Coordinates of C-alpha atoms in Angstrom, one line a residue:
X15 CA 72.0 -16.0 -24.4
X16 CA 74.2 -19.3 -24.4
X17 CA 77.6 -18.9 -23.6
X18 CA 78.9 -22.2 -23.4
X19 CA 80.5 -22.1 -26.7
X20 CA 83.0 -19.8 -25.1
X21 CA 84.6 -23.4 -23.5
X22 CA 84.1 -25.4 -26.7
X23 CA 87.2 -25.9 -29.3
X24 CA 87.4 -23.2 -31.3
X25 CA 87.8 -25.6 -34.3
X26 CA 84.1 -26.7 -33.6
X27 CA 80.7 -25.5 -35.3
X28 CA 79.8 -25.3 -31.3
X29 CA 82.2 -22.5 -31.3
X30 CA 82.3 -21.1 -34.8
X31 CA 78.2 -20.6 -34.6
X32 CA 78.9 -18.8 -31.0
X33 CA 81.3 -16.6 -32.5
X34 CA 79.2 -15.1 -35.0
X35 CA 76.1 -15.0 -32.5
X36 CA 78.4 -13.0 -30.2
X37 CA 79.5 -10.7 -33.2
X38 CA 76.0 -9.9 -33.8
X39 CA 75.1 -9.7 -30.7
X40 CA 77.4 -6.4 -30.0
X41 CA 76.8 -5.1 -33.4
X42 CA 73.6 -4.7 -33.0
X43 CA 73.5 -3.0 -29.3
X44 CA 76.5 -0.9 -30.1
X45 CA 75.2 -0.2 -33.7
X46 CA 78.9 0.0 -34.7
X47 CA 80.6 -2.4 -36.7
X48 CA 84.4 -0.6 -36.7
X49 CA 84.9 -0.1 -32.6
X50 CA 84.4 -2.8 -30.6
X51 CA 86.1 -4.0 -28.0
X52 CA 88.3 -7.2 -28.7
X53 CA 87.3 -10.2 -25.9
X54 CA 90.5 -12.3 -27.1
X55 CA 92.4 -13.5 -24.1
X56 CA 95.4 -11.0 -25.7
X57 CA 93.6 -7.9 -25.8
X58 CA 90.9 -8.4 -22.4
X59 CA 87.9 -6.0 -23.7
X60 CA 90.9 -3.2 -23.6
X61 CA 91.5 -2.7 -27.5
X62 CA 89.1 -1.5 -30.0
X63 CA 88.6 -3.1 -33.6
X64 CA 86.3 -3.8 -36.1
X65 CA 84.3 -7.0 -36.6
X66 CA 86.6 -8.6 -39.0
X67 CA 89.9 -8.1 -36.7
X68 CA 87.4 -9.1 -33.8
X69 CA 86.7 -12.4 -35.4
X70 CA 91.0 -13.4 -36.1
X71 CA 91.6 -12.7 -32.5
X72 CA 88.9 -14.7 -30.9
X73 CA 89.8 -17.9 -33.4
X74 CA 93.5 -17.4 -33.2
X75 CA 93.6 -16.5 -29.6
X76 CA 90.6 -17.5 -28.0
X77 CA 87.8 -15.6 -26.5
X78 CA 88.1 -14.7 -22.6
X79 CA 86.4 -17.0 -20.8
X80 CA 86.0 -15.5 -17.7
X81 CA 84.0 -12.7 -19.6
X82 CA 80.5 -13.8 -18.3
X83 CA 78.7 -10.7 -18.3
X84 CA 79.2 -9.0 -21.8
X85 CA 78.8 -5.5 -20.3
X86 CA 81.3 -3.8 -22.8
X87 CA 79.0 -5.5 -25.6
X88 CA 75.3 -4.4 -24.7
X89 CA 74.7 -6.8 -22.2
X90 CA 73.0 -5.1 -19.4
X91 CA 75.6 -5.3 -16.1
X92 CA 73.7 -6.3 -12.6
X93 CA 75.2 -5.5 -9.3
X94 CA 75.5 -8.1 -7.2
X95 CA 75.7 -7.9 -3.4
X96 CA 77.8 -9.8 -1.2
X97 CA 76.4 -11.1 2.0
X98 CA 79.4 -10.2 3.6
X99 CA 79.2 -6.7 4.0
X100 CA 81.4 -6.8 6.8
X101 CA 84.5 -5.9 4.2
X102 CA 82.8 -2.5 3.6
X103 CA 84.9 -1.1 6.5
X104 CA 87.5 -1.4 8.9
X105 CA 88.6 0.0 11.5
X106 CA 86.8 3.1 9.9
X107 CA 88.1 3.1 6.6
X108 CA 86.3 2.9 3.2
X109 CA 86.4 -0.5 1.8
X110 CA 88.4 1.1 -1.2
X111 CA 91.0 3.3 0.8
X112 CA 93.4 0.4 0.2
X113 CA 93.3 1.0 -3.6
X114 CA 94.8 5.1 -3.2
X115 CA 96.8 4.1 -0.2
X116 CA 99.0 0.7 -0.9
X117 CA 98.8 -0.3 -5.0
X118 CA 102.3 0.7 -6.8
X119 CA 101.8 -0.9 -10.2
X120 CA 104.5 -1.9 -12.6
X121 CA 102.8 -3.1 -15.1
X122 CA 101.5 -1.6 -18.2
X123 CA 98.4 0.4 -18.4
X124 CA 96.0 -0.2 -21.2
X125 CA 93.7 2.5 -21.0
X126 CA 91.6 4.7 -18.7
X127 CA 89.3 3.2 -16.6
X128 CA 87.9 6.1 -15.6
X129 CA 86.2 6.7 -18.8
X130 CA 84.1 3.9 -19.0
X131 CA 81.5 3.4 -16.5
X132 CA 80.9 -0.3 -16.9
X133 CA 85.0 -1.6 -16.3
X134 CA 84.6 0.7 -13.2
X135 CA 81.3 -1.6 -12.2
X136 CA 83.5 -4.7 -12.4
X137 CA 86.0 -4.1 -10.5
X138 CA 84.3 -2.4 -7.7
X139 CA 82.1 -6.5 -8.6
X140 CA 85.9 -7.6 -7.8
X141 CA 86.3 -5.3 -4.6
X142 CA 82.5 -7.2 -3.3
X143 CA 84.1 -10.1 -3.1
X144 CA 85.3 -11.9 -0.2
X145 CA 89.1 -13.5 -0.7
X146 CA 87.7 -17.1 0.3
X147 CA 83.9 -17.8 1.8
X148 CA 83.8 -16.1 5.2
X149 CA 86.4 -13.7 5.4
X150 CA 85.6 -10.5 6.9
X151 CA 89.3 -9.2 6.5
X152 CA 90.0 -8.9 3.2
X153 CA 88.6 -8.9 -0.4
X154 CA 89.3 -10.5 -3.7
X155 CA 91.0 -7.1 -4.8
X156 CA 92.3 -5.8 -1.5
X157 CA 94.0 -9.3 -1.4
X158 CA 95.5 -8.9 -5.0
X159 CA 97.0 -5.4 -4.5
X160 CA 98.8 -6.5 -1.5
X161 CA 100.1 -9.3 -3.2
X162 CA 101.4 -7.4 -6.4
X163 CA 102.4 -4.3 -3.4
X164 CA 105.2 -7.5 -2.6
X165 CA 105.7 -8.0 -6.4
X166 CA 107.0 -4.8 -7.1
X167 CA 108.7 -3.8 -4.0
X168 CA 110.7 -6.9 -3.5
X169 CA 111.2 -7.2 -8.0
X170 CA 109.3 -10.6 -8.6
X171 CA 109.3 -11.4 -12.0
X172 CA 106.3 -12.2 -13.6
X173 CA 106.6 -16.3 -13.5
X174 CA 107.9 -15.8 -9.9
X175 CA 104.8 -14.3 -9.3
X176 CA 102.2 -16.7 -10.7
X177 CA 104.2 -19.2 -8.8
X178 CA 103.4 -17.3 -5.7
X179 CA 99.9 -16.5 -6.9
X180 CA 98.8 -20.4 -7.2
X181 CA 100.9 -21.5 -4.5
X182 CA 98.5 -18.7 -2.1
X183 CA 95.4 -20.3 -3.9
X184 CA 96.4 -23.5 -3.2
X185 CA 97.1 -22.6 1.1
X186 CA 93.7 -20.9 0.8
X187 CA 89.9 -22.5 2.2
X188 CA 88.2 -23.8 -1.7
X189 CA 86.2 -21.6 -3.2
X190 CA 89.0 -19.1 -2.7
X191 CA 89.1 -15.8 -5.5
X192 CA 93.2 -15.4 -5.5
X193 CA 93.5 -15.3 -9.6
X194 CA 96.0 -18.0 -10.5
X195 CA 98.4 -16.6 -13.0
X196 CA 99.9 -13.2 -13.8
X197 CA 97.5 -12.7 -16.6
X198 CA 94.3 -12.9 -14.8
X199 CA 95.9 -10.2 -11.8
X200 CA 97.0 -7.9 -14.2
X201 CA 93.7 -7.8 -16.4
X202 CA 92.3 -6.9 -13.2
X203 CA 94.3 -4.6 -11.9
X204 CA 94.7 -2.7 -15.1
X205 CA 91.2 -1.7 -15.4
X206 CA 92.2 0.8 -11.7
X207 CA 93.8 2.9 -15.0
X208 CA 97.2 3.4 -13.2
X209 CA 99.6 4.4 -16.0
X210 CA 103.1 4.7 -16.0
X211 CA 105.7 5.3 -17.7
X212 CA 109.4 3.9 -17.9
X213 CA 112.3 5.7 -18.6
X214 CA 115.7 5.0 -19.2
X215 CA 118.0 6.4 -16.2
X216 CA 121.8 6.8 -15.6
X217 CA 123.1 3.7 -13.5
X218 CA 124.5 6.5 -11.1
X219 CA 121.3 8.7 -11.3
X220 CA 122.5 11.2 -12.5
X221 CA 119.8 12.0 -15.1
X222 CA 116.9 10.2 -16.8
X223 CA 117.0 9.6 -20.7
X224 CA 114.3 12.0 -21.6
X225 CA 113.6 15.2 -23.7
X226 CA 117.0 16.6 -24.5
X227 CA 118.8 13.1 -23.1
X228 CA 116.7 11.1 -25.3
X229 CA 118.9 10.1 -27.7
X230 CA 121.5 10.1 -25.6
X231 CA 124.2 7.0 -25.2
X232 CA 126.1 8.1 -22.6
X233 CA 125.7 9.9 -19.6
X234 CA 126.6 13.7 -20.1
X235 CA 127.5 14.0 -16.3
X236 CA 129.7 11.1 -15.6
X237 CA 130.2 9.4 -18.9
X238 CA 128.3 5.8 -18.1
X239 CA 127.0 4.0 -21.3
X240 CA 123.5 3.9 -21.5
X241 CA 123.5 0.5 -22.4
X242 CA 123.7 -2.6 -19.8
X243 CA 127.1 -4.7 -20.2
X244 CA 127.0 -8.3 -20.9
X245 CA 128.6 -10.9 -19.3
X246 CA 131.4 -11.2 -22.0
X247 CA 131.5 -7.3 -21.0
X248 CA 130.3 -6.1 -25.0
X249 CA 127.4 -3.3 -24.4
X250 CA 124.1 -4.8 -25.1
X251 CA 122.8 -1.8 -27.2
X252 CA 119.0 -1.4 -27.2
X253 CA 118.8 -3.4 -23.8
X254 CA 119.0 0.1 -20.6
X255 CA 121.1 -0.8 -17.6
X256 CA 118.5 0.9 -15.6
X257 CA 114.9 1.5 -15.7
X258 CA 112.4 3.3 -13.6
X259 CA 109.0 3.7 -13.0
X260 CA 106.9 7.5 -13.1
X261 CA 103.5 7.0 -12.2
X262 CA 101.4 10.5 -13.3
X263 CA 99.2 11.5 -10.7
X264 CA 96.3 12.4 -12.6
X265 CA 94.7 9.2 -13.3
X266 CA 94.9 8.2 -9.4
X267 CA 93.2 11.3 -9.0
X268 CA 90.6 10.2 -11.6
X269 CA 90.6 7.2 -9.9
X270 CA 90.1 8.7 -6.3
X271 CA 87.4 11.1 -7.5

């Protein structure tokens, strides 16, 4: 099937015809017209809508075009083999031992990967991939969890880390696979199906807003507002003066197994 419209204007036929052929296109393999996964750049194949809701997003925010293989929608999804199998292991490790080992997300989950057998095939499609031609040390995704390992130990914020991410692609041989904004590295990272969860916290740690504390404003054990303090030192309700991160460990498990 073409897919070039998927680079065309979206005001032009090119792109209004290619719309509609997609549309039917995954109505007709997954002989459903009211869940379908949303390609829009926003939602990334991890929301489900109807065709009608489908059709807004792509127009309004523009299809995904680094979707090439419409696996989600009834395309047929082909392995592909990397002649560098060299990256399958080292130093006696699996090529994937990274993944459970090293990746502390921060970023928010969008569903569970572990559920759908055709976002698994991608990103292991991901994992096959050499970081730039001829590397034996490290893949596109082993690269990209190290990297975003530095994000959230170190507390990056998302522009500082496309900065880093297109500055790295920029050091690296051509033809390199570093993704080259925060967007692209989170899409693919997502799809590991890492939630987790924030919760409010005390500044002094003394307990975490949750269950009975929930609706808590102050602190019960040493009296601290809730709220972070503002410059002009007036509380900033709505806004936490701390925040941390629970990651469940059942989806790495789903993930591991």
């Amino acid at each position: 099937m073409d897919k070039s419209w998927m680079h065309s204007d979206r005001r032009s036929k090119a792109y209004e015809f290619g719309v509609e052929a997609f549309l039917n296109f995954a109505v007709e393999n997954l002989l459903t017209t009211t869940h379908i996964r949303c390609p829009c750049v926003k939602c990334v194949n991890l929301k489900l809508f109807g065709v009608g809701i489908i059709r807004d997003h792509v127009y309004f925010n523009g299809i995904d075009q680094s979707y090439k293989n419409w696996t989600f929608h009834g395309e047929p999804w082909e392995a592909t083999t990397n002649a560098s199998r060299n990256v399958e292991e080292d130093d006696g490790h699996s090529r994937y031992s990274f993944v459970s080992e090293e990746i502390d997300m921060d970023d928010n989950d969008f569903g569970d990967f572990g559920s759908d057998p055709y976002e698994f095939a991608n990103v292991i499609g991901d994992g096959d991939q050499p970081v730039y031609p001829g590397c034996r040390k490290y893949t596109k995704l082993s690269a990209l969890v190290k990297l975003y390992n530095l994000k959230a130990k170190h507390g990056m914020s998302d522009v500082c880390f496309t900065e880093l991410l297109i500055l790295q692609g920029d050091l690296l041989p051509e033809g390199n696979t570093i993704p080259t904004s925060m967007y692209e590295a989170k899409k693919t990272l997502c799809a590991l199906g890492l939630s987790y969860e924030k919760m409010h916290a005390c500044p002094n740690d003394c307990i975490l807003y949750r269950k009975e504390y929930e609706d808590s404003t102050n602190c019960p054990t040493c009296g601290i507002s809730r709220w972070k303090e503002g410059k002009d030192s007036i509380l900033k309700e709505g806004v936490p003066a701390k925040v941390v991160w629970y990651f469940p460990p059942i989806p790495r498990f789903k993930r591991m197994f």
